[in-house]
Amino acid sequence: MNKLRDYQREDVEFLKKLETAGCFNEPRTGKTPTALVVFSEKQIQRFIVVVPSSALYSWADECSTWTDYPVVVCTGTPLQKHKIIEEWEQGALIISYGSLKEPRTNLLSAILRKLPDGCIIDEAHRIKDRKSANAETCFALTTKIPNRLALTGTPAPNKPDEIWSILHFLHPNEFKSYWKFVEEFCYISTRLNQQGKPFKDIGALKPSKVAELQHILNDNA
């Protein structure tokens, strides 16, 4: 089996002590092997990995490279996907954001019925819009899956409030309210849209809150 780099080994030792955590290392620093080794050393028995569709098979390859887990990739027709989930008993089930959020197939409920004990979401910035289907689907995973990892090199790619979705995924009770978080950490101004209706414009992170938010992230990533 391959050997992690020293900084990856340090990350594994830190992350495996936490039930939920984010890994926000820069792109191409090996977050995938780190996450897989964390779950392996925590002895997670059955877990899902939510990824962009283009990364399904690369994740399957990485899982086989870095762990001894059996791996299944959830692809095909809706009936084929349901059969894959029904027959999945151990190891990693790798599924795309698109498949998981599709309401007509209800794969989310089928997965939760299997009682997985772990979940990894790759490119977690894809849930930055808290009202998106990606975000709402991933939030639903928090109700029954205790061990969760969020991986991204850009946790808040555009505005600081975007980090809330990841924090809510990791700690839904502590970061329950988006607006409470925004009002505490960000500047807010009222502006008018093109129709002349007022809306709240979320601005920059308050300088007085930078250290506190950094502390929160350091404790969880």
mmCIF file with all atom_site columns, C-alpha atoms in Angstrom, residues 5-190:
data_model
loop_
_atom_site.group_PDB
_atom_site.id
_atom_site.type_symbol
_atom_site.label_atom_id
_atom_site.label_alt_id
_atom_site.label_comp_id
_atom_site.label_asym_id
_atom_site.label_entity_id
_atom_site.label_seq_id
_atom_site.pdbx_PDB_ins_code
_atom_site.Cartn_x
_atom_site.Cartn_y
_atom_site.Cartn_z
_atom_site.occupancy
_atom_site.B_iso_or_equiv
_atom_site.pdbx_formal_charge
_atom_site.auth_seq_id
_atom_site.auth_comp_id
_atom_site.auth_asym_id
_atom_site.auth_atom_id
_atom_site.pdbx_PDB_model_num
ATOM 1   C CA . ARG A 1 5   ? 3.469   12.285 2.709   1.00 0.00 ? 5   ARG A CA 1
ATOM 2   C CA . ASP A 1 6   ? 4.414   13.703 6.089   1.00 0.00 ? 6   ASP A CA 1
ATOM 3   C CA . TYR A 1 7   ? 1.851   16.541 5.996   1.00 0.00 ? 7   TYR A CA 1
ATOM 4   C CA . GLN A 1 8   ? -0.884  14.101 4.939   1.00 0.00 ? 8   GLN A CA 1
ATOM 5   C CA . ARG A 1 9   ? 0.031   11.837 7.840   1.00 0.00 ? 9   ARG A CA 1
ATOM 6   C CA . GLU A 1 10  ? -0.292  14.813 10.189  1.00 0.00 ? 10  GLU A CA 1
ATOM 7   C CA . ASP A 1 11  ? -3.703  15.605 8.738   1.00 0.00 ? 11  ASP A CA 1
ATOM 8   C CA . VAL A 1 12  ? -4.853  12.018 9.202   1.00 0.00 ? 12  VAL A CA 1
ATOM 9   C CA . GLU A 1 13  ? -3.808  12.013 12.850  1.00 0.00 ? 13  GLU A CA 1
ATOM 10  C CA . PHE A 1 14  ? -5.757  15.224 13.445  1.00 0.00 ? 14  PHE A CA 1
ATOM 11  C CA . LEU A 1 15  ? -8.862  14.401 11.387  1.00 0.00 ? 15  LEU A CA 1
ATOM 12  C CA . LYS A 1 16  ? -9.406  10.894 12.675  1.00 0.00 ? 16  LYS A CA 1
ATOM 13  C CA . LYS A 1 17  ? -9.921  12.280 16.189  1.00 0.00 ? 17  LYS A CA 1
ATOM 14  C CA . LEU A 1 18  ? -12.985 14.196 14.979  1.00 0.00 ? 18  LEU A CA 1
ATOM 15  C CA . GLU A 1 19  ? -16.381 12.789 14.109  1.00 0.00 ? 19  GLU A CA 1
ATOM 16  C CA . THR A 1 20  ? -16.959 15.511 11.504  1.00 0.00 ? 20  THR A CA 1
ATOM 17  C CA . ALA A 1 21  ? -14.296 17.665 9.856   1.00 0.00 ? 21  ALA A CA 1
ATOM 18  C CA . GLY A 1 22  ? -13.283 19.603 6.786   1.00 0.00 ? 22  GLY A CA 1
ATOM 19  C CA . CYS A 1 23  ? -10.074 19.251 4.823   1.00 0.00 ? 23  CYS A CA 1
ATOM 20  C CA . PHE A 1 24  ? -9.408  22.573 3.115   1.00 0.00 ? 24  PHE A CA 1
ATOM 21  C CA . ASN A 1 25  ? -5.868  22.044 1.832   1.00 0.00 ? 25  ASN A CA 1
ATOM 22  C CA . GLU A 1 26  ? -4.923  23.644 -1.463  1.00 0.00 ? 26  GLU A CA 1
ATOM 23  C CA . PRO A 1 27  ? -5.791  21.803 -4.706  1.00 0.00 ? 27  PRO A CA 1
ATOM 24  C CA . ARG A 1 28  ? -3.528  18.904 -5.683  1.00 0.00 ? 28  ARG A CA 1
ATOM 25  C CA . THR A 1 29  ? -2.231  18.315 -2.174  1.00 0.00 ? 29  THR A CA 1
ATOM 26  C CA . GLY A 1 30  ? -3.781  14.876 -1.814  1.00 0.00 ? 30  GLY A CA 1
ATOM 27  C CA . LYS A 1 31  ? -7.023  15.403 0.070   1.00 0.00 ? 31  LYS A CA 1
ATOM 28  C CA . THR A 1 32  ? -8.502  12.228 -1.424  1.00 0.00 ? 32  THR A CA 1
ATOM 29  C CA . PRO A 1 33  ? -5.915  9.798  0.008   1.00 0.00 ? 33  PRO A CA 1
ATOM 30  C CA . THR A 1 34  ? -6.008  11.666 3.317   1.00 0.00 ? 34  THR A CA 1
ATOM 31  C CA . ALA A 1 35  ? -9.778  11.279 3.628   1.00 0.00 ? 35  ALA A CA 1
ATOM 32  C CA . LEU A 1 36  ? -9.735  7.607  2.655   1.00 0.00 ? 36  LEU A CA 1
ATOM 33  C CA . VAL A 1 37  ? -6.991  6.756  5.130   1.00 0.00 ? 37  VAL A CA 1
ATOM 34  C CA . VAL A 1 38  ? -8.872  8.637  7.860   1.00 0.00 ? 38  VAL A CA 1
ATOM 35  C CA . PHE A 1 39  ? -11.941 6.458  7.316   1.00 0.00 ? 39  PHE A CA 1
ATOM 36  C CA . SER A 1 40  ? -9.813  3.329  7.070   1.00 0.00 ? 40  SER A CA 1
ATOM 37  C CA . GLU A 1 41  ? -8.050  4.014  10.360  1.00 0.00 ? 41  GLU A CA 1
ATOM 38  C CA . LYS A 1 42  ? -11.336 4.930  12.038  1.00 0.00 ? 42  LYS A CA 1
ATOM 39  C CA . GLN A 1 43  ? -12.608 1.555  10.816  1.00 0.00 ? 43  GLN A CA 1
ATOM 40  C CA . ILE A 1 44  ? -15.650 3.025  9.108   1.00 0.00 ? 44  ILE A CA 1
ATOM 41  C CA . GLN A 1 45  ? -17.448 -0.001 7.680   1.00 0.00 ? 45  GLN A CA 1
ATOM 42  C CA . ARG A 1 46  ? -19.852 1.450  5.113   1.00 0.00 ? 46  ARG A CA 1
ATOM 43  C CA . PHE A 1 47  ? -19.625 4.950  3.662   1.00 0.00 ? 47  PHE A CA 1
ATOM 44  C CA . ILE A 1 48  ? -20.656 7.010  0.669   1.00 0.00 ? 48  ILE A CA 1
ATOM 45  C CA . VAL A 1 49  ? -18.520 9.405  -1.340  1.00 0.00 ? 49  VAL A CA 1
ATOM 46  C CA . VAL A 1 50  ? -20.363 12.209 -3.128  1.00 0.00 ? 50  VAL A CA 1
ATOM 47  C CA . VAL A 1 51  ? -18.379 13.522 -6.085  1.00 0.00 ? 51  VAL A CA 1
ATOM 48  C CA . PRO A 1 52  ? -18.744 15.324 -9.421  1.00 0.00 ? 52  PRO A CA 1
ATOM 49  C CA . SER A 1 53  ? -19.692 12.813 -12.113 1.00 0.00 ? 53  SER A CA 1
ATOM 50  C CA . SER A 1 54  ? -16.305 13.247 -13.797 1.00 0.00 ? 54  SER A CA 1
ATOM 51  C CA . ALA A 1 55  ? -14.551 12.004 -10.649 1.00 0.00 ? 55  ALA A CA 1
ATOM 52  C CA . LEU A 1 56  ? -16.502 8.782  -10.044 1.00 0.00 ? 56  LEU A CA 1
ATOM 53  C CA . TYR A 1 57  ? -13.900 6.365  -11.355 1.00 0.00 ? 57  TYR A CA 1
ATOM 54  C CA . SER A 1 58  ? -10.849 8.306  -10.228 1.00 0.00 ? 58  SER A CA 1
ATOM 55  C CA . TRP A 1 59  ? -12.218 8.072  -6.682  1.00 0.00 ? 59  TRP A CA 1
ATOM 56  C CA . ALA A 1 60  ? -12.797 4.350  -7.163  1.00 0.00 ? 60  ALA A CA 1
ATOM 57  C CA . ASP A 1 61  ? -9.183  3.956  -8.272  1.00 0.00 ? 61  ASP A CA 1
ATOM 58  C CA . GLU A 1 62  ? -7.919  5.976  -5.309  1.00 0.00 ? 62  GLU A CA 1
ATOM 59  C CA . CYS A 1 63  ? -9.989  3.941  -2.886  1.00 0.00 ? 63  CYS A CA 1
ATOM 60  C CA . SER A 1 64  ? -8.492  0.724  -4.236  1.00 0.00 ? 64  SER A CA 1
ATOM 61  C CA . THR A 1 65  ? -5.004  2.233  -4.094  1.00 0.00 ? 65  THR A CA 1
ATOM 62  C CA . TRP A 1 66  ? -5.139  3.537  -0.532  1.00 0.00 ? 66  TRP A CA 1
ATOM 63  C CA . THR A 1 67  ? -7.474  1.140  1.280   1.00 0.00 ? 67  THR A CA 1
ATOM 64  C CA . ASP A 1 68  ? -8.701  -2.444 1.324   1.00 0.00 ? 68  ASP A CA 1
ATOM 65  C CA . TYR A 1 69  ? -12.337 -1.396 1.069   1.00 0.00 ? 69  TYR A CA 1
ATOM 66  C CA . PRO A 1 70  ? -14.599 -2.998 -1.518  1.00 0.00 ? 70  PRO A CA 1
ATOM 67  C CA . VAL A 1 71  ? -15.738 -0.241 -3.879  1.00 0.00 ? 71  VAL A CA 1
ATOM 68  C CA . VAL A 1 72  ? -18.892 0.170  -5.945  1.00 0.00 ? 72  VAL A CA 1
ATOM 69  C CA . VAL A 1 73  ? -19.683 3.028  -8.311  1.00 0.00 ? 73  VAL A CA 1
ATOM 70  C CA . CYS A 1 74  ? -23.351 3.971  -8.506  1.00 0.00 ? 74  CYS A CA 1
ATOM 71  C CA . THR A 1 75  ? -24.067 4.469  -12.218 1.00 0.00 ? 75  THR A CA 1
ATOM 72  C CA . GLY A 1 76  ? -26.551 3.329  -14.859 1.00 0.00 ? 76  GLY A CA 1
ATOM 73  C CA . THR A 1 77  ? -30.296 3.611  -15.096 1.00 0.00 ? 77  THR A CA 1
ATOM 74  C CA . PRO A 1 78  ? -32.347 4.493  -12.020 1.00 0.00 ? 78  PRO A CA 1
ATOM 75  C CA . LEU A 1 79  ? -33.253 0.811  -11.580 1.00 0.00 ? 79  LEU A CA 1
ATOM 76  C CA . GLN A 1 80  ? -29.613 -0.215 -11.883 1.00 0.00 ? 80  GLN A CA 1
ATOM 77  C CA . LYS A 1 81  ? -28.588 2.392  -9.312  1.00 0.00 ? 81  LYS A CA 1
ATOM 78  C CA . HIS A 1 82  ? -31.236 1.188  -6.863  1.00 0.00 ? 82  HIS A CA 1
ATOM 79  C CA . LYS A 1 83  ? -30.019 -2.385 -7.303  1.00 0.00 ? 83  LYS A CA 1
ATOM 80  C CA . ILE A 1 84  ? -26.417 -1.305 -6.669  1.00 0.00 ? 84  ILE A CA 1
ATOM 81  C CA . ILE A 1 85  ? -27.472 0.424  -3.454  1.00 0.00 ? 85  ILE A CA 1
ATOM 82  C CA . GLU A 1 86  ? -29.653 -2.504 -2.369  1.00 0.00 ? 86  GLU A CA 1
ATOM 83  C CA . GLU A 1 87  ? -26.745 -4.937 -2.780  1.00 0.00 ? 87  GLU A CA 1
ATOM 84  C CA . TRP A 1 88  ? -24.188 -2.649 -1.144  1.00 0.00 ? 88  TRP A CA 1
ATOM 85  C CA . GLU A 1 89  ? -23.235 -3.990 2.259   1.00 0.00 ? 89  GLU A CA 1
ATOM 86  C CA . GLN A 1 90  ? -19.691 -2.862 3.023   1.00 0.00 ? 90  GLN A CA 1
ATOM 87  C CA . GLY A 1 91  ? -17.020 -0.437 1.892   1.00 0.00 ? 91  GLY A CA 1
ATOM 88  C CA . ALA A 1 92  ? -17.393 2.616  -0.327  1.00 0.00 ? 92  ALA A CA 1
ATOM 89  C CA . LEU A 1 93  ? -20.356 3.585  -2.472  1.00 0.00 ? 93  LEU A CA 1
ATOM 90  C CA . ILE A 1 94  ? -19.320 6.358  -4.857  1.00 0.00 ? 94  ILE A CA 1
ATOM 91  C CA . ILE A 1 95  ? -22.137 8.459  -6.270  1.00 0.00 ? 95  ILE A CA 1
ATOM 92  C CA . SER A 1 96  ? -22.371 11.747 -8.148  1.00 0.00 ? 96  SER A CA 1
ATOM 93  C CA . TYR A 1 97  ? -24.035 14.909 -6.890  1.00 0.00 ? 97  TYR A CA 1
ATOM 94  C CA . GLY A 1 98  ? -26.369 14.692 -9.879  1.00 0.00 ? 98  GLY A CA 1
ATOM 95  C CA . SER A 1 99  ? -27.565 11.175 -9.063  1.00 0.00 ? 99  SER A CA 1
ATOM 96  C CA . LEU A 1 100 ? -27.957 11.838 -5.360  1.00 0.00 ? 100 LEU A CA 1
ATOM 97  C CA . LYS A 1 101 ? -30.052 14.994 -5.755  1.00 0.00 ? 101 LYS A CA 1
ATOM 98  C CA . GLU A 1 102 ? -32.383 13.670 -8.477  1.00 0.00 ? 102 GLU A CA 1
ATOM 99  C CA . PRO A 1 103 ? -35.799 13.728 -6.748  1.00 0.00 ? 103 PRO A CA 1
ATOM 100 C CA . ARG A 1 104 ? -37.552 11.274 -9.078  1.00 0.00 ? 104 ARG A CA 1
ATOM 101 C CA . THR A 1 105 ? -35.178 8.403  -8.338  1.00 0.00 ? 105 THR A CA 1
ATOM 102 C CA . ASN A 1 106 ? -35.069 8.936  -4.539  1.00 0.00 ? 106 ASN A CA 1
ATOM 103 C CA . LEU A 1 107 ? -31.613 7.388  -4.240  1.00 0.00 ? 107 LEU A CA 1
ATOM 104 C CA . LEU A 1 108 ? -30.985 9.458  -1.117  1.00 0.00 ? 108 LEU A CA 1
ATOM 105 C CA . SER A 1 109 ? -33.634 7.591  0.848   1.00 0.00 ? 109 SER A CA 1
ATOM 106 C CA . ALA A 1 110 ? -32.370 4.262  -0.453  1.00 0.00 ? 110 ALA A CA 1
ATOM 107 C CA . ILE A 1 111 ? -28.858 5.082  0.749   1.00 0.00 ? 111 ILE A CA 1
ATOM 108 C CA . LEU A 1 112 ? -29.998 6.264  4.179   1.00 0.00 ? 112 LEU A CA 1
ATOM 109 C CA . ARG A 1 113 ? -31.946 3.023  4.642   1.00 0.00 ? 113 ARG A CA 1
ATOM 110 C CA . LYS A 1 114 ? -28.607 1.185  4.423   1.00 0.00 ? 114 LYS A CA 1
ATOM 111 C CA . LEU A 1 115 ? -27.442 3.081  7.527   1.00 0.00 ? 115 LEU A CA 1
ATOM 112 C CA . PRO A 1 116 ? -23.973 4.132  6.341   1.00 0.00 ? 116 PRO A CA 1
ATOM 113 C CA . ASP A 1 117 ? -21.671 5.240  9.127   1.00 0.00 ? 117 ASP A CA 1
ATOM 114 C CA . GLY A 1 118 ? -19.593 7.621  7.029   1.00 0.00 ? 118 GLY A CA 1
ATOM 115 C CA . CYS A 1 119 ? -19.841 10.210 4.255   1.00 0.00 ? 119 CYS A CA 1
ATOM 116 C CA . ILE A 1 120 ? -17.256 12.157 2.269   1.00 0.00 ? 120 ILE A CA 1
ATOM 117 C CA . ILE A 1 121 ? -18.290 15.043 0.027   1.00 0.00 ? 121 ILE A CA 1
ATOM 118 C CA . ASP A 1 122 ? -15.676 16.008 -2.540  1.00 0.00 ? 122 ASP A CA 1
ATOM 119 C CA . GLU A 1 123 ? -15.474 19.548 -3.937  1.00 0.00 ? 123 GLU A CA 1
ATOM 120 C CA . ALA A 1 124 ? -17.620 20.656 -1.028  1.00 0.00 ? 124 ALA A CA 1
ATOM 121 C CA . HIS A 1 125 ? -17.774 24.217 -2.407  1.00 0.00 ? 125 HIS A CA 1
ATOM 122 C CA . ARG A 1 126 ? -20.507 22.802 -4.653  1.00 0.00 ? 126 ARG A CA 1
ATOM 123 C CA . ILE A 1 127 ? -22.885 23.199 -1.687  1.00 0.00 ? 127 ILE A CA 1
ATOM 124 C CA . LYS A 1 128 ? -21.991 26.886 -1.126  1.00 0.00 ? 128 LYS A CA 1
ATOM 125 C CA . ASP A 1 129 ? -25.516 27.972 -2.172  1.00 0.00 ? 129 ASP A CA 1
ATOM 126 C CA . ARG A 1 130 ? -27.517 26.800 0.832   1.00 0.00 ? 130 ARG A CA 1
ATOM 127 C CA . LYS A 1 131 ? -30.752 26.726 -1.196  1.00 0.00 ? 131 LYS A CA 1
ATOM 128 C CA . SER A 1 132 ? -29.370 24.600 -4.020  1.00 0.00 ? 132 SER A CA 1
ATOM 129 C CA . ALA A 1 133 ? -30.314 20.965 -4.545  1.00 0.00 ? 133 ALA A CA 1
ATOM 130 C CA . ASN A 1 134 ? -26.693 19.974 -3.926  1.00 0.00 ? 134 ASN A CA 1
ATOM 131 C CA . ALA A 1 135 ? -26.721 21.639 -0.521  1.00 0.00 ? 135 ALA A CA 1
ATOM 132 C CA . GLU A 1 136 ? -30.142 20.446 0.572   1.00 0.00 ? 136 GLU A CA 1
ATOM 133 C CA . THR A 1 137 ? -29.300 16.868 -0.380  1.00 0.00 ? 137 THR A CA 1
ATOM 134 C CA . CYS A 1 138 ? -26.019 16.932 1.532   1.00 0.00 ? 138 CYS A CA 1
ATOM 135 C CA . PHE A 1 139 ? -27.722 18.522 4.537   1.00 0.00 ? 139 PHE A CA 1
ATOM 136 C CA . ALA A 1 140 ? -30.149 15.570 4.569   1.00 0.00 ? 140 ALA A CA 1
ATOM 137 C CA . LEU A 1 141 ? -27.196 13.218 4.973   1.00 0.00 ? 141 LEU A CA 1
ATOM 138 C CA . THR A 1 142 ? -26.360 14.753 8.343   1.00 0.00 ? 142 THR A CA 1
ATOM 139 C CA . THR A 1 143 ? -29.479 13.334 9.977   1.00 0.00 ? 143 THR A CA 1
ATOM 140 C CA . LYS A 1 144 ? -28.294 9.718  10.009  1.00 0.00 ? 144 LYS A CA 1
ATOM 141 C CA . ILE A 1 145 ? -24.594 9.602  9.071   1.00 0.00 ? 145 ILE A CA 1
ATOM 142 C CA . PRO A 1 146 ? -22.313 10.327 12.058  1.00 0.00 ? 146 PRO A CA 1
ATOM 143 C CA . ASN A 1 147 ? -18.841 10.468 10.445  1.00 0.00 ? 147 ASN A CA 1
ATOM 144 C CA . ARG A 1 148 ? -18.604 13.201 7.810   1.00 0.00 ? 148 ARG A CA 1
ATOM 145 C CA . LEU A 1 149 ? -15.754 14.796 5.902   1.00 0.00 ? 149 LEU A CA 1
ATOM 146 C CA . ALA A 1 150 ? -15.972 17.814 3.575   1.00 0.00 ? 150 ALA A CA 1
ATOM 147 C CA . LEU A 1 151 ? -13.119 18.266 1.089   1.00 0.00 ? 151 LEU A CA 1
ATOM 148 C CA . THR A 1 152 ? -12.363 21.428 -0.875  1.00 0.00 ? 152 THR A CA 1
ATOM 149 C CA . GLY A 1 153 ? -9.482  23.754 -1.554  1.00 0.00 ? 153 GLY A CA 1
ATOM 150 C CA . THR A 1 154 ? -11.891 26.702 -1.871  1.00 0.00 ? 154 THR A CA 1
ATOM 151 C CA . PRO A 1 155 ? -14.415 26.551 0.995   1.00 0.00 ? 155 PRO A CA 1
ATOM 152 C CA . ALA A 1 156 ? -15.699 30.074 0.278   1.00 0.00 ? 156 ALA A CA 1
ATOM 153 C CA . PRO A 1 157 ? -14.735 30.813 -3.335  1.00 0.00 ? 157 PRO A CA 1
ATOM 154 C CA . ASN A 1 158 ? -16.567 34.127 -3.723  1.00 0.00 ? 158 ASN A CA 1
ATOM 155 C CA . LYS A 1 159 ? -17.930 35.517 -0.445  1.00 0.00 ? 159 LYS A CA 1
ATOM 156 C CA . PRO A 1 160 ? -17.283 34.652 3.212   1.00 0.00 ? 160 PRO A CA 1
ATOM 157 C CA . ASP A 1 161 ? -20.886 33.642 3.927   1.00 0.00 ? 161 ASP A CA 1
ATOM 158 C CA . GLU A 1 162 ? -20.467 30.677 1.576   1.00 0.00 ? 162 GLU A CA 1
ATOM 159 C CA . ILE A 1 163 ? -18.553 28.821 4.290   1.00 0.00 ? 163 ILE A CA 1
ATOM 160 C CA . TRP A 1 164 ? -21.791 28.482 6.270   1.00 0.00 ? 164 TRP A CA 1
ATOM 161 C CA . SER A 1 165 ? -23.071 25.571 4.161   1.00 0.00 ? 165 SER A CA 1
ATOM 162 C CA . ILE A 1 166 ? -19.999 23.477 4.912   1.00 0.00 ? 166 ILE A CA 1
ATOM 163 C CA . LEU A 1 167 ? -20.132 24.368 8.610   1.00 0.00 ? 167 LEU A CA 1
ATOM 164 C CA . HIS A 1 168 ? -23.831 23.457 8.662   1.00 0.00 ? 168 HIS A CA 1
ATOM 165 C CA . PHE A 1 169 ? -23.062 20.126 6.973   1.00 0.00 ? 169 PHE A CA 1
ATOM 166 C CA . LEU A 1 170 ? -20.449 19.381 9.615   1.00 0.00 ? 170 LEU A CA 1
ATOM 167 C CA . HIS A 1 171 ? -22.245 20.849 12.642  1.00 0.00 ? 171 HIS A CA 1
ATOM 168 C CA . PRO A 1 172 ? -25.954 21.317 11.862  1.00 0.00 ? 172 PRO A CA 1
ATOM 169 C CA . ASN A 1 173 ? -26.889 22.077 15.448  1.00 0.00 ? 173 ASN A CA 1
ATOM 170 C CA . GLU A 1 174 ? -24.110 24.562 16.154  1.00 0.00 ? 174 GLU A CA 1
ATOM 171 C CA . PHE A 1 175 ? -24.475 26.349 12.804  1.00 0.00 ? 175 PHE A CA 1
ATOM 172 C CA . LYS A 1 176 ? -28.213 26.008 12.477  1.00 0.00 ? 176 LYS A CA 1
ATOM 173 C CA . SER A 1 177 ? -29.135 29.487 11.246  1.00 0.00 ? 177 SER A CA 1
ATOM 174 C CA . TYR A 1 178 ? -27.568 31.016 8.151   1.00 0.00 ? 178 TYR A CA 1
ATOM 175 C CA . TRP A 1 179 ? -28.734 34.522 8.999   1.00 0.00 ? 179 TRP A CA 1
ATOM 176 C CA . LYS A 1 180 ? -27.489 34.326 12.565  1.00 0.00 ? 180 LYS A CA 1
ATOM 177 C CA . PHE A 1 181 ? -24.056 33.378 11.226  1.00 0.00 ? 181 PHE A CA 1
ATOM 178 C CA . VAL A 1 182 ? -24.088 36.139 8.604   1.00 0.00 ? 182 VAL A CA 1
ATOM 179 C CA . GLU A 1 183 ? -25.220 38.830 11.018  1.00 0.00 ? 183 GLU A CA 1
ATOM 180 C CA . GLU A 1 184 ? -22.465 37.891 13.437  1.00 0.00 ? 184 GLU A CA 1
ATOM 181 C CA . PHE A 1 185 ? -19.583 37.518 10.997  1.00 0.00 ? 185 PHE A CA 1
ATOM 182 C CA . CYS A 1 186 ? -20.334 39.604 7.889   1.00 0.00 ? 186 CYS A CA 1
ATOM 183 C CA . TYR A 1 187 ? -21.228 43.140 6.925   1.00 0.00 ? 187 TYR A CA 1
ATOM 184 C CA . ILE A 1 188 ? -24.795 43.455 5.629   1.00 0.00 ? 188 ILE A CA 1
ATOM 185 C CA . SER A 1 189 ? -26.234 46.336 3.653   1.00 0.00 ? 189 SER A CA 1
ATOM 186 C CA . THR A 1 190 ? -29.688 46.909 2.187   1.00 0.00 ? 190 THR A CA 1
#
